[in-house]
Amino acid sequence: MELSFIKRLNWQLTGLVALLMLISLAVQSSNFSTLFRPLVEPELERKAEVVGSYVVAQLDRAVSFGIEVDKLVGVDELLTDTLAANPDVKYLGFEINGRLHAFAGDEAARSGDRLTADGRAADGGEPLFIDTVLPVEGGGAVARLHIGMSAGHVHAALNEIVFDLGSVLIVAILLNVEILLLVVGTSVGAPLRRVSEVILQAGEGDVGTRVNMRSRDEVGGLGRAIDWALDSIHHRAAEAAAETAGAPAGATSATERAGMMQRVVELRFAIFVFAMAEELTRTFLSVYIKSLFEPIPGLAMEMVIGAPIALFMLLWAISQPIAGSLSERRGRRVVFLSGAMMSFLGLLGSGLAGDLIQLAIARCLTAVGYASVFIAAQGFVIDATDPKQRAQAIAIYAGGILSAGVCGPAIGGIVAGQVGFRATFVISAGLVLLAAFMAWRVLPRVREATARSDRGLRLAGGLVCLRNPRFVGLTIFSAVPAKLGLTALLFFLLPLALDDQGISQSWIGRVLLIYWLLMIFVSPMAAKLSDRWGQRTAFLVLGGLLAAAAAYVLSLPGSLAMALAGVALLGVAHALLNAPQLAMLADVCVSERAALGETTVIGMFRLIERLGSVVAPFLAGLFLARYGYAGALEGIGAVLALCVGAQLLLTAAFRPRPPDDLPQRTSA
Amino acid sequence: MSLSRRSILAGATGTLLASAAPGFAQTAKGGAGKAARIVVLTPRKDVGDVLGLRDYIGSSGLTATIDVREVPNASDVPSLLPQIRAARPDLVVTVFTPLTLATVGRHDDPEPARFLTDVPVVFTSVTDPVASRIVRSLDRTGRAVTGTRHIAPVSVQLKTMMSYRRWKKIVAVYNPAEDNMVAVVRELKDEAPRHGVELMDAALPRDAAGAPVAAAIPDLIADAARAGAELIYIGPDTLVASNNNAVIAERALAHNLATFCSTELPIRRANLLMGLVSPAVNVGRFAGLKAVEILTGAKPADGIPVETLNRFSLLLRIGAAKRLGLYPPMRLLNIAEIVQDA
């Protein structure tokens, strides 16, 4: 294709940058220990001293009353109480004349009545604990209090930094791709395309068009050289023959098209930034909602906290077709910008919300804004391209959204961990403004004079699709469960469950990152394989079952490792579903596509699919209220598995119709 | 005028509270500028309750004369009553259960005229005014009698004892002639199984005339020690706790038994091990608050509930612990007030 050079350049540069960053990360992390340990360890010892002196003061007071130090009663309880109040401390040991009189905490630090882990590890390995010793007033005896801090604490903190840097690295690489696409597209791709358009026209005999590039770089020089060459040819031709009017209309349309493709690339970046704004809040949205929860009589908490997410999805689904037809009548630009303003206000409102009602209203506003922005942008992409380029253009546009899905949660998790939930919403609102500004510059001020109604979704026409049982089977039992699984598991239950287990926002972000990474890498492979083998149903069934299995894996105890495995499995499952679903849709709705047009069929499919997202939070909330986290995850898995079964049954009942359209057999 | 009033603030003890009661801050009942007259009946003048009461009334801005009368035996009260009625006080304050009961009688007594009924009465340090039938209920007393209690709830007392050691057997030595003690011991017996401990009943025997015999205390303690008791419980008992605490402390140490006391004075005076108490001064101040509320007319005398302070002090005597070889656990030691041996 046209972009292959740019693509290659892109990947080569990205690969190089990634490699360099990986090397630097590896070098840095191996030095972290020596760099940071001297900074962290004294801090830990200070903390140990503070906790220890509190205990020592109490022991000293008891001794001052005349109680012999070895006759003190209930020191174990005192140490246990203190340990419970200071979770950083790993053990407390009260030692008299070298023997432990009382001990609380990690049993690994002692053997019998001797303290073993006082900093000098016997086997010469890394010590488990950092031991701090404080003297206790002991009369004749030597009494000491040992306070053990985890030596692994330093290690864990450093690991955390490395993981954060790793997530940032992945995000940086994707950001790199986005920016390279934009820069290379603007300064190389688009000018080259324009040059070839002009030369092609010249070849067809029209020497009236010029490249007209002002940039002073090498590509600009090439443009000027061609213009000069065309000028001199034009002069000579003008002497020989009468000047022809050329074909200015055709010429402009051709060059305009090249410019439009450029605009699609630029819009991709705007959409990437915009989608990122939503994805930033992904890891903590459900936790944030929970924090605002106030009891509503007669409703379980889990149901109530599902409501804002469900409302969001519902309004998105409803407002998308409306905003779509509005943008056809009023112009993409207006709808995009007003949608962005709504999202901006919505995100700001979400960050400032004082209670659940306010948050729900803000989320609704955001949802309408999002739907408007995405449908307007998609409409622009369709307007700006001819059918030949359209698939590629939509792929460019959708790529931006997918990249944002990877970058957003990972960065959002880190940001939320640093500045808190509310501030992250405000940052998201800022990103929306940025995206709006970019779109303001990219989207054409005048709306296209086109009013082709087949582009929008015609609901009445779409209902025809519902008469096709195979369409229904595909949408209701494959597409809807996929969205249901995504929303219920990834957007709702998992962040709540992980937060409940005390897992940091950064880690939740990393876990979600896995899903999108696998989507990006496995989807194209799955698409190719399913095309090659033609086994659509097999892919759909396998994907569905894997998604159900993923839900089951997520429900297993073992927190982080299981969560990572489950999310990875879900990513693979949905990657397997993605392309085969659309291909299957094309196979299933041959007659509908002919009658209604491709867009209406796909639009109908997408609309119904979104129902899954709407139902998901309620269903998940219901399960959660009844059965707890593990039960809710298993429950969603069971629903997903049932859907696969239903889909299989429907497929078996309604075999592909022969082309001459025989009367349908009745279903079993 | 106000100056002269200050000069008559002298109570029976001759203590002046003038400095604490600015005369011009007139809020006394009736508003006619008359000092309120308070009569206090107490077994001893130096109990903390009386000190606290004086202190509170003095600092409240109320001008009042406080006439403290020492009445060691409750049986002397009936002969005193005509004299008190004649003095026409605005309020009478009674200290401890026996004097209170002798002054106001039971709320359902068939002959109320035998008692003081025309003057509001505030009592202090009464263990269980409902069980002793001084009032109908704590919230609605049913007559112009209210006051303060000084004993922690029995379950809290038991919990405190059990957090010192997991005792197996506790013995309650008490005077069965004191109604409040009978009530306390009954409650202890109900609560004890919940805390995994057995309660042994060691009521003082009575002589031929039905009077309790305090001289039997050493024998009761010796018997209890033989029966395997580890701790002696001493309740809010006038005969045992107030008048015989030294004997109990000495006999308990001799038999290596721990002691727990629910009132303040015995553990401060005698060599007892521990106590969970409302400091008497604070209880007296609380009674003072109720007295002021009645005298200023802020609340009707029959509309003030009977209350207990909800903070208690844990007193520990390390000297006794040392002699018993039973040191207090660190958790208790950290929250306790340590009573030093005299």
JSON list of N, CA, C and O in Angstrom, two decimals, chain A residues 264-280:
[
{"chain": "A", "resi": 264, "resn": "VAL", "atom": "N", "xyz": [-7.05, 12.59, 8.01]},
{"chain": "A", "resi": 264, "resn": "VAL", "atom": "CA", "xyz": [-7.42, 11.39, 8.77]},
{"chain": "A", "resi": 264, "resn": "VAL", "atom": "C", "xyz": [-6.31, 11.02, 9.73]},
{"chain": "A", "resi": 264, "resn": "VAL", "atom": "O", "xyz": [-6.55, 10.70, 10.90]},
{"chain": "A", "resi": 265, "resn": "VAL", "atom": "N", "xyz": [-5.07, 11.11, 9.23]},
{"chain": "A", "resi": 265, "resn": "VAL", "atom": "CA", "xyz": [-3.94, 10.78, 10.09]},
{"chain": "A", "resi": 265, "resn": "VAL", "atom": "C", "xyz": [-3.90, 11.73, 11.29]},
{"chain": "A", "resi": 265, "resn": "VAL", "atom": "O", "xyz": [-3.67, 11.32, 12.43]},
{"chain": "A", "resi": 266, "resn": "GLU", "atom": "N", "xyz": [-4.12, 13.02, 11.02]},
{"chain": "A", "resi": 266, "resn": "GLU", "atom": "CA", "xyz": [-4.10, 13.98, 12.11]},
{"chain": "A", "resi": 266, "resn": "GLU", "atom": "C", "xyz": [-5.25, 13.77, 13.08]},
{"chain": "A", "resi": 266, "resn": "GLU", "atom": "O", "xyz": [-5.10, 13.90, 14.30]},
{"chain": "A", "resi": 267, "resn": "LEU", "atom": "N", "xyz": [-6.41, 13.43, 12.51]},
{"chain": "A", "resi": 267, "resn": "LEU", "atom": "CA", "xyz": [-7.56, 13.19, 13.36]},
{"chain": "A", "resi": 267, "resn": "LEU", "atom": "C", "xyz": [-7.34, 11.97, 14.23]},
{"chain": "A", "resi": 267, "resn": "LEU", "atom": "O", "xyz": [-7.78, 11.92, 15.38]},
{"chain": "A", "resi": 268, "resn": "ARG", "atom": "N", "xyz": [-6.61, 10.99, 13.69]},
{"chain": "A", "resi": 268, "resn": "ARG", "atom": "CA", "xyz": [-6.31, 9.80, 14.49]},
{"chain": "A", "resi": 268, "resn": "ARG", "atom": "C", "xyz": [-5.63, 10.20, 15.78]},
{"chain": "A", "resi": 268, "resn": "ARG", "atom": "O", "xyz": [-5.92, 9.68, 16.85]},
{"chain": "A", "resi": 269, "resn": "PHE", "atom": "N", "xyz": [-4.72, 11.16, 15.68]},
{"chain": "A", "resi": 269, "resn": "PHE", "atom": "CA", "xyz": [-4.01, 11.56, 16.89]},
{"chain": "A", "resi": 269, "resn": "PHE", "atom": "C", "xyz": [-4.97, 12.23, 17.88]},
{"chain": "A", "resi": 269, "resn": "PHE", "atom": "O", "xyz": [-4.93, 11.98, 19.08]},
{"chain": "A", "resi": 270, "resn": "ALA", "atom": "N", "xyz": [-5.85, 13.08, 17.32]},
{"chain": "A", "resi": 270, "resn": "ALA", "atom": "CA", "xyz": [-6.83, 13.73, 18.18]},
{"chain": "A", "resi": 270, "resn": "ALA", "atom": "C", "xyz": [-7.71, 12.69, 18.88]},
{"chain": "A", "resi": 270, "resn": "ALA", "atom": "O", "xyz": [-7.98, 12.77, 20.08]},
{"chain": "A", "resi": 271, "resn": "ILE", "atom": "N", "xyz": [-8.12, 11.69, 18.10]},
{"chain": "A", "resi": 271, "resn": "ILE", "atom": "CA", "xyz": [-8.99, 10.65, 18.67]},
{"chain": "A", "resi": 271, "resn": "ILE", "atom": "C", "xyz": [-8.23, 9.82, 19.70]},
{"chain": "A", "resi": 271, "resn": "ILE", "atom": "O", "xyz": [-8.75, 9.44, 20.73]},
{"chain": "A", "resi": 272, "resn": "PHE", "atom": "N", "xyz": [-6.95, 9.60, 19.42]},
{"chain": "A", "resi": 272, "resn": "PHE", "atom": "CA", "xyz": [-6.11, 8.88, 20.37]},
{"chain": "A", "resi": 272, "resn": "PHE", "atom": "C", "xyz": [-6.08, 9.61, 21.72]},
{"chain": "A", "resi": 272, "resn": "PHE", "atom": "O", "xyz": [-6.30, 9.03, 22.77]},
{"chain": "A", "resi": 273, "resn": "VAL", "atom": "N", "xyz": [-5.86, 10.93, 21.65]},
{"chain": "A", "resi": 273, "resn": "VAL", "atom": "CA", "xyz": [-5.81, 11.72, 22.88]},
{"chain": "A", "resi": 273, "resn": "VAL", "atom": "C", "xyz": [-7.16, 11.70, 23.58]},
{"chain": "A", "resi": 273, "resn": "VAL", "atom": "O", "xyz": [-7.27, 11.55, 24.80]},
{"chain": "A", "resi": 274, "resn": "PHE", "atom": "N", "xyz": [-8.22, 11.80, 22.77]},
{"chain": "A", "resi": 274, "resn": "PHE", "atom": "CA", "xyz": [-9.56, 11.84, 23.33]},
{"chain": "A", "resi": 274, "resn": "PHE", "atom": "C", "xyz": [-9.90, 10.52, 24.03]},
{"chain": "A", "resi": 274, "resn": "PHE", "atom": "O", "xyz": [-10.38, 10.51, 25.17]},
{"chain": "A", "resi": 275, "resn": "ALA", "atom": "N", "xyz": [-9.64, 9.42, 23.34]},
{"chain": "A", "resi": 275, "resn": "ALA", "atom": "CA", "xyz": [-9.95, 8.10, 23.92]},
{"chain": "A", "resi": 275, "resn": "ALA", "atom": "C", "xyz": [-9.11, 7.88, 25.17]},
{"chain": "A", "resi": 275, "resn": "ALA", "atom": "O", "xyz": [-9.55, 7.27, 26.15]},
{"chain": "A", "resi": 276, "resn": "MET", "atom": "N", "xyz": [-7.89, 8.39, 25.14]},
{"chain": "A", "resi": 276, "resn": "MET", "atom": "CA", "xyz": [-6.99, 8.27, 26.29]},
{"chain": "A", "resi": 276, "resn": "MET", "atom": "C", "xyz": [-7.63, 8.90, 27.53]},
{"chain": "A", "resi": 276, "resn": "MET", "atom": "O", "xyz": [-7.48, 8.40, 28.64]},
{"chain": "A", "resi": 277, "resn": "ALA", "atom": "N", "xyz": [-8.34, 10.02, 27.32]},
{"chain": "A", "resi": 277, "resn": "ALA", "atom": "CA", "xyz": [-8.96, 10.72, 28.45]},
{"chain": "A", "resi": 277, "resn": "ALA", "atom": "C", "xyz": [-9.90, 9.78, 29.19]},
{"chain": "A", "resi": 277, "resn": "ALA", "atom": "O", "xyz": [-9.91, 9.72, 30.42]},
{"chain": "A", "resi": 278, "resn": "GLU", "atom": "N", "xyz": [-10.69, 9.01, 28.44]},
{"chain": "A", "resi": 278, "resn": "GLU", "atom": "CA", "xyz": [-11.61, 8.07, 29.08]},
{"chain": "A", "resi": 278, "resn": "GLU", "atom": "C", "xyz": [-10.85, 6.91, 29.72]},
{"chain": "A", "resi": 278, "resn": "GLU", "atom": "O", "xyz": [-11.13, 6.50, 30.83]},
{"chain": "A", "resi": 279, "resn": "GLU", "atom": "N", "xyz": [-9.85, 6.41, 28.99]},
{"chain": "A", "resi": 279, "resn": "GLU", "atom": "CA", "xyz": [-9.14, 5.22, 29.47]},
{"chain": "A", "resi": 279, "resn": "GLU", "atom": "C", "xyz": [-8.33, 5.51, 30.74]},
{"chain": "A", "resi": 279, "resn": "GLU", "atom": "O", "xyz": [-8.07, 4.61, 31.52]},
{"chain": "A", "resi": 280, "resn": "LEU", "atom": "N", "xyz": [-7.94, 6.76, 30.93]},
{"chain": "A", "resi": 280, "resn": "LEU", "atom": "CA", "xyz": [-7.17, 7.11, 32.13]},
{"chain": "A", "resi": 280, "resn": "LEU", "atom": "C", "xyz": [-7.93, 6.73, 33.40]},
{"chain": "A", "resi": 280, "resn": "LEU", "atom": "O", "xyz": [-7.34, 6.34, 34.40]}
]
